[in-house]
GROMACS .gro file of C-alpha atoms in nm:
model
  484
    1MET     CA    1   2.109  22.159   1.387
    2PHE     CA    2   2.354  22.105   1.079
    3ASN     CA    3   2.528  22.401   0.959
    4ALA     CA    4   2.842  22.445   0.742
    5THR     CA    5   3.075  22.603   1.023
    6PRO     CA    6   3.178  22.952   0.973
    7LEU     CA    7   3.543  22.902   1.066
    8LEU     CA    8   3.572  22.588   0.844
    9PRO     CA    9   3.406  22.658   0.554
   10GLY     CA   10   3.530  22.326   0.351
   11LEU     CA   11   3.366  22.147   0.622
   12ASN     CA   12   2.993  22.057   0.593
   13LEU     CA   13   2.842  21.898   0.939
   14ARG     CA   14   2.529  21.826   0.735
   15SER     CA   15   2.685  21.616   0.439
   16LEU     CA   16   2.929  21.444   0.697
   17HIS     CA   17   2.596  21.339   0.869
   18ILE     CA   18   2.425  21.244   0.562
   19ALA     CA   19   2.717  20.994   0.492
   20ARG     CA   20   2.729  20.845   0.830
   21VAL     CA   21   2.334  20.769   0.838
   22ALA     CA   22   2.382  20.647   0.477
   23ALA     CA   23   2.623  20.405   0.565
   24THR     CA   24   2.451  20.282   0.888
   25HIS     CA   25   2.132  20.184   0.684
   26SER     CA   26   2.290  20.024   0.417
   27VAL     CA   27   2.493  19.762   0.668
   28ALA     CA   28   2.198  19.731   0.924
   29PRO     CA   29   2.060  19.411   0.798
   30LEU     CA   30   2.388  19.224   0.908
   31GLN     CA   31   2.432  19.430   1.242
   32THR     CA   32   2.098  19.296   1.325
   33LEU     CA   33   2.204  18.943   1.292
   34TRP     CA   34   2.536  18.976   1.467
   35GLY     CA   35   2.587  19.336   1.613
   36TYR     CA   36   2.528  19.171   1.960
   37LEU     CA   37   2.829  18.997   1.886
   38LEU     CA   38   3.077  19.208   1.721
   39ASP     CA   39   2.977  19.602   1.813
   40PRO     CA   40   3.132  19.588   2.168
   41LEU     CA   41   3.479  19.475   1.974
   42LEU     CA   42   3.441  19.734   1.716
   43ARG     CA   43   3.335  20.032   1.999
   44ARG     CA   44   3.639  19.929   2.245
   45ALA     CA   45   3.841  19.938   1.921
   46LYS     CA   46   3.820  20.305   1.880
   47THR     CA   47   4.133  20.472   2.019
   48VAL     CA   48   4.189  20.864   2.139
   49LYS     CA   49   4.481  20.910   1.918
   50GLY     CA   50   4.574  20.814   1.573
   51ALA     CA   51   4.357  20.662   1.296
   52ASN     CA   52   3.991  20.595   1.364
   53SER     CA   53   4.025  20.861   1.674
   54ARG     CA   54   3.838  21.112   1.465
   55GLU     CA   55   3.468  21.101   1.320
   56ARG     CA   56   3.450  21.054   0.966
   57VAL     CA   57   3.234  20.986   0.668
   58TRP     CA   58   3.302  20.620   0.712
   59PRO     CA   59   3.394  20.551   1.084
   60LEU     CA   60   3.546  20.226   1.211
   61PRO     CA   61   3.245  19.988   1.291
   62GLN     CA   62   3.058  20.104   0.981
   63THR     CA   63   3.377  20.088   0.751
   64PHE     CA   64   3.370  19.698   0.918
   65TRP     CA   65   3.042  19.618   0.833
   66THR     CA   66   3.037  19.766   0.473
   67PHE     CA   67   3.358  19.563   0.416
   68LEU     CA   68   3.186  19.243   0.560
   69ALA     CA   69   2.877  19.266   0.340
   70GLN     CA   70   3.078  19.334   0.021
   71VAL     CA   71   3.247  18.994   0.091
   72PHE     CA   72   2.891  18.819   0.189
   73CYS     CA   73   2.767  18.945  -0.193
   74PRO     CA   74   3.063  18.774  -0.411
   75GLY     CA   75   3.163  18.991  -0.684
   76SER     CA   76   3.081  19.332  -0.511
   77SER     CA   77   3.321  19.596  -0.576
   78CYS     CA   78   3.379  19.928  -0.353
   79ARG     CA   79   3.151  20.135  -0.582
   80GLU     CA   80   2.889  19.886  -0.530
   81SER     CA   81   2.917  19.922  -0.145
   82VAL     CA   82   2.915  20.277  -0.176
   83ARG     CA   83   2.608  20.312  -0.422
   84ARG     CA   84   2.412  20.089  -0.182
   85ALA     CA   85   2.470  20.317   0.079
   86ALA     CA   86   2.348  20.589  -0.131
   87ALA     CA   87   2.038  20.406  -0.253
   88TRP     CA   88   1.976  20.306   0.150
   89LEU     CA   89   1.988  20.705   0.177
   90ARG     CA   90   1.790  20.810  -0.084
   91ILE     CA   91   1.497  20.552   0.058
   92SER     CA   92   1.513  20.654   0.413
   93SER     CA   93   1.527  21.059   0.373
   94ASN     CA   94   1.508  21.119   0.006
   95ARG     CA   95   1.863  21.260  -0.001
   96VAL     CA   96   2.180  21.234  -0.224
   97LEU     CA   97   2.516  21.087  -0.139
   98SER     CA   98   2.823  21.143  -0.330
   99GLU     CA   99   2.933  20.800  -0.521
  100ASP     CA  100   3.268  20.888  -0.534
  101GLU     CA  101   3.438  20.534  -0.349
  102GLY     CA  102   3.760  20.690  -0.271
  103ALA     CA  103   3.697  20.787   0.122
  104TYR     CA  104   3.514  20.391   0.161
  105CYS     CA  105   3.868  20.230   0.015
  106GLN     CA  106   4.081  20.496   0.266
  107ALA     CA  107   3.882  20.399   0.538
  108ARG     CA  108   3.924  20.002   0.450
  109ARG     CA  109   4.295  20.081   0.467
  110ARG     CA  110   4.255  20.211   0.826
  111LEU     CA  111   4.131  19.902   0.974
  112PRO     CA  112   4.345  19.743   1.209
  113THR     CA  113   4.478  19.411   1.126
  114LYS     CA  114   4.460  19.338   1.471
  115LEU     CA  115   4.144  19.407   1.537
  116LEU     CA  116   4.026  19.178   1.247
  117PHE     CA  117   4.240  18.896   1.392
  118LYS     CA  118   4.040  18.944   1.744
  119ILE     CA  119   3.697  18.946   1.569
  120TRP     CA  120   3.787  18.619   1.390
  121ARG     CA  121   3.902  18.462   1.738
  122HIS     CA  122   3.617  18.581   1.905
  123VAL     CA  123   3.387  18.409   1.656
  124CYS     CA  124   3.576  18.083   1.646
  125GLN     CA  125   3.551  18.096   2.042
  126ARG     CA  126   3.165  18.165   2.004
  127LEU     CA  127   3.155  17.877   1.770
  128GLU     CA  128   3.348  17.624   1.980
  129GLN     CA  129   3.148  17.684   2.285
  130GLY     CA  130   2.835  17.633   2.085
  131SER     CA  131   2.964  17.274   1.975
  132GLU     CA  132   3.014  16.994   2.201
  133ALA     CA  133   3.074  16.726   1.927
  134ARG     CA  134   3.398  16.510   2.003
  135TRP     CA  135   3.533  16.199   1.854
  136CYS     CA  136   3.588  15.942   2.149
  137GLY     CA  137   3.631  16.212   2.382
  138PHE     CA  138   3.880  16.431   2.181
  139GLU     CA  139   3.881  16.764   2.000
  140VAL     CA  140   3.908  16.689   1.657
  141PHE     CA  141   4.131  16.924   1.401
  142ILE     CA  142   4.194  16.898   1.021
  143LEU     CA  143   4.489  17.025   0.870
  144ASP     CA  144   4.533  17.110   0.493
  145SER     CA  145   4.685  17.368   0.266
  146ALA     CA  146   4.548  17.556  -0.033
  147GLN     CA  147   4.631  17.852  -0.272
  148CYS     CA  148   4.483  18.169  -0.414
  149GLN     CA  149   4.565  18.402  -0.651
  150THR     CA  150   4.654  18.840  -0.594
  151PRO     CA  151   4.648  19.089  -0.871
  152ASP     CA  152   4.964  19.122  -1.053
  153THR     CA  153   5.116  19.415  -0.898
  154GLY     CA  154   5.453  19.481  -0.788
  155LEU     CA  155   5.388  19.489  -0.425
  156ASN     CA  156   5.221  19.146  -0.434
  157GLN     CA  157   5.470  19.017  -0.659
  158LYS     CA  158   5.741  19.091  -0.423
  159ARG     CA  159   5.564  18.974  -0.129
  160TRP     CA  160   5.461  18.626  -0.301
  161PRO     CA  161   5.644  18.596  -0.600
  162GLN     CA  162   5.456  18.424  -0.911
  163PRO     CA  163   5.537  18.051  -0.967
  164CYS     CA  164   5.881  17.979  -1.173
  165THR     CA  165   5.693  17.805  -1.462
  166GLN     CA  166   5.512  18.128  -1.583
  167LYS     CA  167   5.692  18.429  -1.768
  168PRO     CA  168   5.712  18.728  -1.611
  169GLY     CA  169   5.417  18.965  -1.655
  170CYS     CA  170   5.226  18.645  -1.768
  171GLY     CA  171   5.138  18.499  -1.425
  172PHE     CA  172   4.990  18.603  -1.100
  173PRO     CA  173   5.112  18.589  -0.733
  174HIS     CA  174   5.025  18.305  -0.565
  175ILE     CA  175   4.965  18.234  -0.171
  176ARG     CA  176   4.966  17.890   0.008
  177PHE     CA  177   4.811  17.885   0.308
  178LEU     CA  178   4.756  17.637   0.589
  179ALA     CA  179   4.412  17.627   0.734
  180LEU     CA  180   4.299  17.480   1.058
  181LEU     CA  181   3.959  17.331   1.065
  182SER     CA  182   3.751  17.212   1.347
  183LEU     CA  183   3.561  16.902   1.274
  184GLY     CA  184   3.282  16.926   1.561
  185SER     CA  185   3.185  17.331   1.480
  186GLY     CA  186   3.325  17.337   1.110
  187ALA     CA  187   3.501  17.693   1.230
  188LEU     CA  188   3.806  17.784   1.039
  189LEU     CA  189   4.033  17.838   1.320
  190ARG     CA  190   4.379  17.950   1.213
  191LEU     CA  191   4.536  18.023   0.895
  192LYS     CA  192   4.914  18.072   0.812
  193ILE     CA  193   5.011  18.242   0.521
  194GLY     CA  194   5.322  18.192   0.294
  195SER     CA  195   5.442  18.231  -0.091
  196ASP     CA  196   5.393  17.949  -0.345
  197LYS     CA  197   5.738  17.800  -0.253
  198ALA     CA  198   5.647  17.748   0.107
  199SER     CA  199   5.637  17.440   0.254
  200GLU     CA  200   5.355  17.260   0.433
  201LEU     CA  201   5.571  17.169   0.696
  202LYS     CA  202   5.726  17.517   0.759
  203LEU     CA  203   5.373  17.670   0.772
  204LEU     CA  204   5.279  17.377   1.033
  205ALA     CA  205   5.589  17.473   1.247
  206LYS     CA  206   5.442  17.847   1.273
  207MET     CA  207   5.121  17.701   1.416
  208TRP     CA  208   5.263  17.459   1.698
  209GLY     CA  209   5.151  17.719   1.983
  210THR     CA  210   4.780  17.696   1.857
  211PHE     CA  211   4.716  17.338   1.930
  212ARG     CA  212   4.545  17.251   2.270
  213PRO     CA  213   4.677  16.940   2.439
  214GLY     CA  214   4.509  16.664   2.419
  215SER     CA  215   4.353  16.729   2.121
  216LEU     CA  216   4.336  16.502   1.780
  217LEU     CA  217   4.501  16.598   1.456
  218VAL     CA  218   4.429  16.479   1.105
  219ALA     CA  219   4.587  16.541   0.795
  220ASP     CA  220   4.704  16.378   0.446
  221ARG     CA  221   5.074  16.216   0.384
  222ASN     CA  222   5.242  16.551   0.367
  223PHE     CA  223   5.248  16.591   0.709
  224CYS     CA  224   5.345  16.237   0.811
  225SER     CA  225   5.729  16.311   0.913
  226TYR     CA  226   5.879  16.176   1.206
  227ALA     CA  227   6.013  16.507   1.320
  228HIS     CA  228   5.675  16.689   1.337
  229LEU     CA  229   5.479  16.390   1.482
  230ALA     CA  230   5.738  16.327   1.781
  231TYR     CA  231   5.716  16.704   1.822
  232LEU     CA  232   5.304  16.703   1.866
  233VAL     CA  233   5.298  16.399   2.064
  234GLY     CA  234   5.565  16.586   2.324
  235ARG     CA  235   5.323  16.863   2.342
  236GLY     CA  236   5.013  16.623   2.441
  237LEU     CA  237   4.852  16.570   2.115
  238HIS     CA  238   4.755  16.269   1.946
  239PHE     CA  239   4.769  16.210   1.544
  240ALA     CA  240   4.587  15.986   1.302
  241PHE     CA  241   4.780  16.110   0.956
  242ARG     CA  242   4.803  15.923   0.615
  243LEU     CA  243   5.143  15.743   0.583
  244HIS     CA  244   5.416  15.934   0.394
  245GLY     CA  245   5.458  15.807   0.052
  246GLY     CA  246   5.844  15.775   0.144
  247ARG     CA  247   5.760  15.507   0.388
  248ARG     CA  248   5.727  15.123   0.309
  249GLN     CA  249   5.357  15.104   0.185
  250LYS     CA  250   5.288  14.751   0.372
  251LEU     CA  251   5.277  14.589   0.678
  252GLN     CA  252   5.618  14.510   0.825
  253PRO     CA  253   5.673  14.125   0.928
  254GLY     CA  254   5.655  14.078   1.263
  255PRO     CA  255   5.367  14.046   1.546
  256ARG     CA  256   5.087  14.223   1.506
  257LEU     CA  257   4.772  14.360   1.669
  258GLY     CA  258   4.535  14.268   1.467
  259LYS     CA  259   4.480  14.124   1.132
  260HIS     CA  260   4.535  14.448   0.912
  261GLU     CA  261   4.763  14.661   1.192
  262GLN     CA  262   5.046  14.660   1.418
  263LEU     CA  263   5.288  14.839   1.633
  264VAL     CA  264   5.577  14.956   1.456
  265CYS     CA  265   5.894  15.194   1.567
  266TRP     CA  266   6.012  15.475   1.422
  267GLU     CA  267   6.384  15.565   1.458
  268LYS     CA  268   6.453  15.917   1.436
  269PRO     CA  269   6.626  16.055   1.126
  270LYS     CA  270   7.005  16.211   1.117
  271THR     CA  271   6.934  16.503   0.945
  272CYS     CA  272   6.714  16.810   1.076
  273PRO     CA  273   6.449  16.890   0.897
  274LYS     CA  274   6.454  17.276   0.736
  275SER     CA  275   6.142  17.364   0.911
  276MET     CA  276   6.278  17.283   1.258
  277THR     CA  277   6.530  17.418   1.450
  278PRO     CA  278   6.861  17.214   1.585
  279GLN     CA  279   6.767  17.283   1.950
  280GLN     CA  280   6.394  17.128   1.868
  281PHE     CA  281   6.530  16.829   1.651
  282ALA     CA  282   6.782  16.770   1.933
  283ALA     CA  283   6.513  16.755   2.195
  284LEU     CA  284   6.310  16.461   2.004
  285PRO     CA  285   6.322  16.101   2.114
  286ALA     CA  286   6.544  15.884   1.972
  287THR     CA  287   6.231  15.623   1.883
  288MET     CA  288   5.859  15.665   1.898
  289ASN     CA  289   5.608  15.416   1.888
  290VAL     CA  290   5.346  15.440   1.583
  291ARG     CA  291   5.015  15.197   1.530
  292LEU     CA  292   5.031  15.126   1.157
  293LEU     CA  293   4.693  14.994   0.997
  294ARG     CA  294   4.523  14.917   0.685
  295PHE     CA  295   4.213  14.973   0.526
  296ALA     CA  296   4.039  14.936   0.175
  297THR     CA  297   3.801  15.165   0.012
  298ALA     CA  298   3.651  14.930  -0.224
  299ILE     CA  299   3.423  15.214  -0.412
  300PRO     CA  300   3.383  15.231  -0.735
  301GLY     CA  301   3.509  15.555  -0.862
  302PHE     CA  302   3.738  15.625  -0.594
  303ARG     CA  303   4.107  15.657  -0.672
  304THR     CA  304   4.262  15.510  -0.370
  305ARG     CA  305   4.186  15.127  -0.296
  306VAL     CA  306   4.423  15.069  -0.021
  307VAL     CA  307   4.511  15.352   0.274
  308TYR     CA  308   4.787  15.335   0.527
  309LEU     CA  309   4.728  15.538   0.868
  310ALA     CA  310   4.995  15.616   1.103
  311THR     CA  311   4.834  15.705   1.444
  312SER     CA  312   4.945  15.753   1.800
  313LEU     CA  313   4.619  15.597   1.944
  314THR     CA  314   4.735  15.245   2.034
  315ASP     CA  315   4.437  15.119   2.215
  316LEU     CA  316   4.236  14.911   2.003
  317ASP     CA  317   3.941  14.863   2.239
  318LEU     CA  318   3.910  15.220   2.246
  319TYR     CA  319   4.010  15.325   1.914
  320PRO     CA  320   3.899  15.015   1.642
  321ARG     CA  321   4.038  15.036   1.318
  322GLU     CA  322   3.682  15.103   1.137
  323LYS     CA  323   3.610  15.407   1.352
  324LEU     CA  324   3.987  15.539   1.257
  325ALA     CA  325   3.909  15.454   0.896
  326GLU     CA  326   3.568  15.653   0.921
  327LEU     CA  327   3.755  15.925   1.097
  328TYR     CA  328   4.001  15.990   0.833
  329ARG     CA  329   3.720  15.973   0.570
  330SER     CA  330   3.623  16.305   0.745
  331ARG     CA  331   3.901  16.492   0.654
  332TRP     CA  332   3.718  16.534   0.356
  333GLN     CA  333   3.546  16.831   0.548
  334ILE     CA  334   3.832  17.088   0.485
  335GLU     CA  335   3.814  17.030   0.107
  336LEU     CA  336   3.446  17.129   0.135
  337CYS     CA  337   3.560  17.412   0.376
  338PHE     CA  338   3.782  17.521   0.109
  339ARG     CA  339   3.550  17.491  -0.166
  340HIS     CA  340   3.295  17.741   0.032
  341VAL     CA  341   3.557  17.998   0.105
  342LYS     CA  342   3.748  17.976  -0.244
  343ILE     CA  343   3.433  17.915  -0.489
  344THR     CA  344   3.130  18.029  -0.292
  345LEU     CA  345   3.278  18.350  -0.103
  346GLN     CA  346   3.508  18.383  -0.401
  347MET     CA  347   3.849  18.413  -0.210
  348GLN     CA  348   4.019  18.215  -0.499
  349TYR     CA  349   4.122  18.529  -0.680
  350LEU     CA  350   4.171  18.806  -0.440
  351ARG     CA  351   4.121  19.177  -0.559
  352CYS     CA  352   4.328  19.402  -0.337
  353LYS     CA  353   4.667  19.550  -0.453
  354THR     CA  354   4.911  19.561  -0.178
  355PRO     CA  355   4.996  19.299   0.086
  356ALA     CA  356   4.874  19.471   0.380
  357MET     CA  357   4.519  19.480   0.202
  358VAL     CA  358   4.534  19.153   0.099
  359ILE     CA  359   4.566  19.013   0.429
  360LYS     CA  360   4.292  19.200   0.550
  361GLU     CA  361   4.046  19.024   0.278
  362MET     CA  362   4.156  18.703   0.363
  363LEU     CA  363   4.085  18.779   0.715
  364MET     CA  364   3.724  18.904   0.627
  365HIS     CA  365   3.667  18.582   0.439
  366CYS     CA  366   3.777  18.399   0.735
  367ILE     CA  367   3.522  18.570   0.978
  368SER     CA  368   3.259  18.585   0.699
  369TYR     CA  369   3.284  18.196   0.681
  370ASN     CA  370   3.301  18.139   1.034
  371LEU     CA  371   2.990  18.402   1.084
  372THR     CA  372   2.797  18.181   0.801
  373ARG     CA  373   2.882  17.857   1.013
  374HIS     CA  374   2.772  18.040   1.364
  375LEU     CA  375   2.447  18.053   1.196
  376ILE     CA  376   2.413  17.674   1.044
  377LEU     CA  377   2.526  17.563   1.397
  378THR     CA  378   2.241  17.759   1.561
  379ALA     CA  379   1.991  17.658   1.314
  380ALA     CA  380   2.120  17.298   1.385
  381LEU     CA  381   2.074  17.347   1.774
  382THR     CA  382   1.752  17.468   1.704
  383TYR     CA  383   1.583  17.248   1.501
  384HIS     CA  384   1.794  16.925   1.602
  385ALA     CA  385   1.981  16.869   1.240
  386CYS     CA  386   2.312  16.798   1.146
  387SER     CA  387   2.529  17.090   1.093
  388GLN     CA  388   2.757  16.908   0.827
  389ARG     CA  389   2.450  16.841   0.620
  390LEU     CA  390   2.313  17.183   0.630
  391SER     CA  391   2.399  17.351   0.274
  392PHE     CA  392   2.658  17.666   0.308
  393LYS     CA  393   2.525  17.829  -0.026
  394GLY     CA  394   2.140  17.775   0.098
  395THR     CA  395   2.234  17.971   0.413
  396LEU     CA  396   2.406  18.249   0.229
  397ASP     CA  397   2.110  18.281   0.019
  398THR     CA  398   1.878  18.275   0.327
  399LEU     CA  399   2.076  18.550   0.492
  400ARG     CA  400   2.077  18.761   0.210
  401HIS     CA  401   1.706  18.795   0.210
  402TRP     CA  402   1.595  18.753   0.574
  403ALA     CA  403   1.842  18.999   0.743
  404VAL     CA  404   1.646  19.289   0.528
  405ALA     CA  405   1.343  19.136   0.659
  406LEU     CA  406   1.484  19.139   1.031
  407TYR     CA  407   1.598  19.480   1.019
  408ALA     CA  408   1.240  19.611   0.877
  409VAL     CA  409   1.099  19.460   1.205
  410GLU     CA  410   1.375  19.583   1.440
  411LEU     CA  411   1.166  19.800   1.666
  412ARG     CA  412   0.920  19.535   1.701
  413PRO     CA  413   1.093  19.254   1.926
  414ARG     CA  414   0.825  18.965   1.903
  415LYS     CA  415   0.776  18.987   1.539
  416LYS     CA  416   1.123  18.988   1.502
  417ASN     CA  417   1.178  18.680   1.716
  418ASN     CA  418   0.935  18.507   1.468
  419PHE     CA  419   1.110  18.583   1.207
  420LEU     CA  420   1.419  18.502   1.313
  421ALA     CA  421   1.293  18.153   1.403
  422GLN     CA  422   1.143  18.144   1.038
  423MET     CA  423   1.491  18.230   0.917
  424LEU     CA  424   1.648  17.914   1.121
  425HIS     CA  425   1.405  17.690   1.007
  426ALA     CA  426   1.464  17.763   0.627
  427ILE     CA  427   1.837  17.716   0.725
  428ALA     CA  428   1.760  17.367   0.890
  429VAL     CA  429   1.526  17.232   0.617
  430ASP     CA  430   1.760  17.282   0.341
  431PRO     CA  431   2.026  17.013   0.394
  432VAL     CA  432   2.281  16.865   0.115
  433PRO     CA  433   2.101  16.616  -0.092
  434GLU     CA  434   2.227  16.235   0.026
  435ARG     CA  435   2.536  16.190  -0.249
  436ALA     CA  436   2.677  15.817  -0.060
  437ASN     CA  437   3.022  15.780  -0.217
  438ARG     CA  438   2.955  15.983  -0.500
  439SER     CA  439   3.253  16.036  -0.727
  440GLU     CA  440   3.361  16.400  -0.870
  441PRO     CA  441   3.636  16.371  -1.140
  442ARG     CA  442   3.829  16.699  -1.176
  443ALA     CA  443   3.726  16.743  -1.512
  444ILE     CA  444   3.549  17.091  -1.678
  445LYS     CA  445   3.232  17.026  -1.877
  446ARG     CA  446   3.233  17.384  -1.992
  447ARG     CA  447   3.470  17.477  -2.273
  448PRO     CA  448   3.681  17.761  -2.268
  449LYS     CA  449   3.706  17.992  -2.593
  450GLU     CA  450   3.955  17.956  -2.834
  451TYR     CA  451   4.191  18.217  -2.716
  452PRO     CA  452   4.561  18.203  -2.710
  453PHE     CA  453   4.772  18.259  -2.386
  454LEU     CA  454   4.987  18.553  -2.291
  455THR     CA  455   5.358  18.448  -2.395
  456ARG     CA  456   5.492  18.797  -2.322
  457PRO     CA  457   5.331  19.104  -2.090
  458ARG     CA  458   5.043  19.272  -2.218
  459LYS     CA  459   5.202  19.565  -2.296
  460GLU     CA  460   5.431  19.407  -2.518
  461MET     CA  461   5.193  19.184  -2.712
  462LYS     CA  462   5.000  19.426  -2.892
  463THR     CA  463   4.913  19.182  -3.201
  464ILE     CA  464   4.757  18.837  -3.191
  465SER     CA  465   4.827  18.622  -3.421
  466HIS     CA  466   4.510  18.382  -3.521
  467ALA     CA  467   4.700  18.079  -3.694
  468HIS     CA  468   4.665  17.884  -3.349
  469LYS     CA  469   4.286  17.838  -3.472
  470VAL     CA  470   4.407  17.696  -3.792
  471ARG     CA  471   4.681  17.453  -3.627
  472ALA     CA  472   4.411  17.337  -3.391
  473LYS     CA  473   4.154  17.247  -3.645
  474GLN     CA  474   4.442  17.075  -3.867
  475ALA     CA  475   4.517  16.855  -3.543
  476LEU     CA  476   4.188  16.758  -3.484
  477LEU     CA  477   4.170  16.642  -3.801
  478ARG     CA  478   4.467  16.456  -3.804
  479ARG     CA  479   4.338  16.274  -3.490
  480ARG     CA  480   4.012  16.199  -3.657
  481HIS     CA  481   4.171  16.068  -3.953
  482ALA     CA  482   4.418  15.831  -3.746
  483LEU     CA  483   4.099  15.703  -3.524
  484SER     CA  484   3.925  15.601  -3.878
   0.00000   0.00000   0.00000
């Protein structure tokens, strides 16, 4: 029986119970799918002392699931998440819950970052266990970097300064992150975060301890430096990187392994790179043998016609040139991963206003991406489909609607299994259309509105002159006159 306590008149246990029930029901559809995977970690995370030790309106498990649901619905705000909980409570018990989002925002700030890291790695392990795809017996991992923006707050500017080309008050803090993708499972395994000026090689140096010996790394030309390649080989890894633009873009005179490949000897540079310590640089060998091969991409619309690839795989019979060329072409999978995370899940423009919350928001995006990949891999293995061909956006659309249906039959196991099979079938029969050698120019079709750019901070720029429209029209008339 829930009554207001006589000794603590401000604490209404009935309202506390109502809020907890509402939060539980609002995220139950996601819990129905992945509760067996994540709930044990969330239950063990509850400590005896400190944050999350007291039962609150938003306890730690419900805060996590609500935050996850918010990421799965791009554009969803904290206010919408709280109102979703209020709506579920209204449906289930015809009771009213306060729609103030302050308690939920405070609960998000109390989420332990270490717990989110642990959940992310746990999902990655399940993905890696479920996928047995190999390339010539190797686990293939792809490296690349990308950027995203954060709100223009003082704390974010201090942690990740905006580019120097933008005037103060007229830009946004930029985050550069280096990502590690598994080619077999499509899982986003690691993420190293730095500022816009952070070097990709420095971020790579922070990731060295995460690579498993015997793995194969694929990356573009920015990572192809002697010091880092020699260090990777010394740790028992193999590489297939595109040749750096600073090196000679042609095969050298001398004996060759084949028509378009040869074994070259690279010498150790004299200067230590900034991304390595002098002790690490001194331990590198004086020379390193690298297999250099050339292949052409004679496809209309592609920018690159000839590609030079540097690799440590020197056996011609086990690793022919055609297979290596096809392997490097699969590097494009990480670009698709960035598109799914940044565009589909809308991580390109983050919304949290403090660095700690920005990191948590990025972790939640990584968790949501890997959970979606887990669903795709399950559907592919169940119905013998290719996981790389299944639509990521289509899986999200299917998930949002079928998760509610699965929760509706939670207490009927036979019907729930039937619904789950139908959901996986809907995902498996929705592949991305075959678009062989499709060319996608980096151009925008939809025209932006004719608004000027901010040249001063918004508080100082009170009035905006419309003379830019007149000047633009005059310039357009001059160009037309010149063409005629």
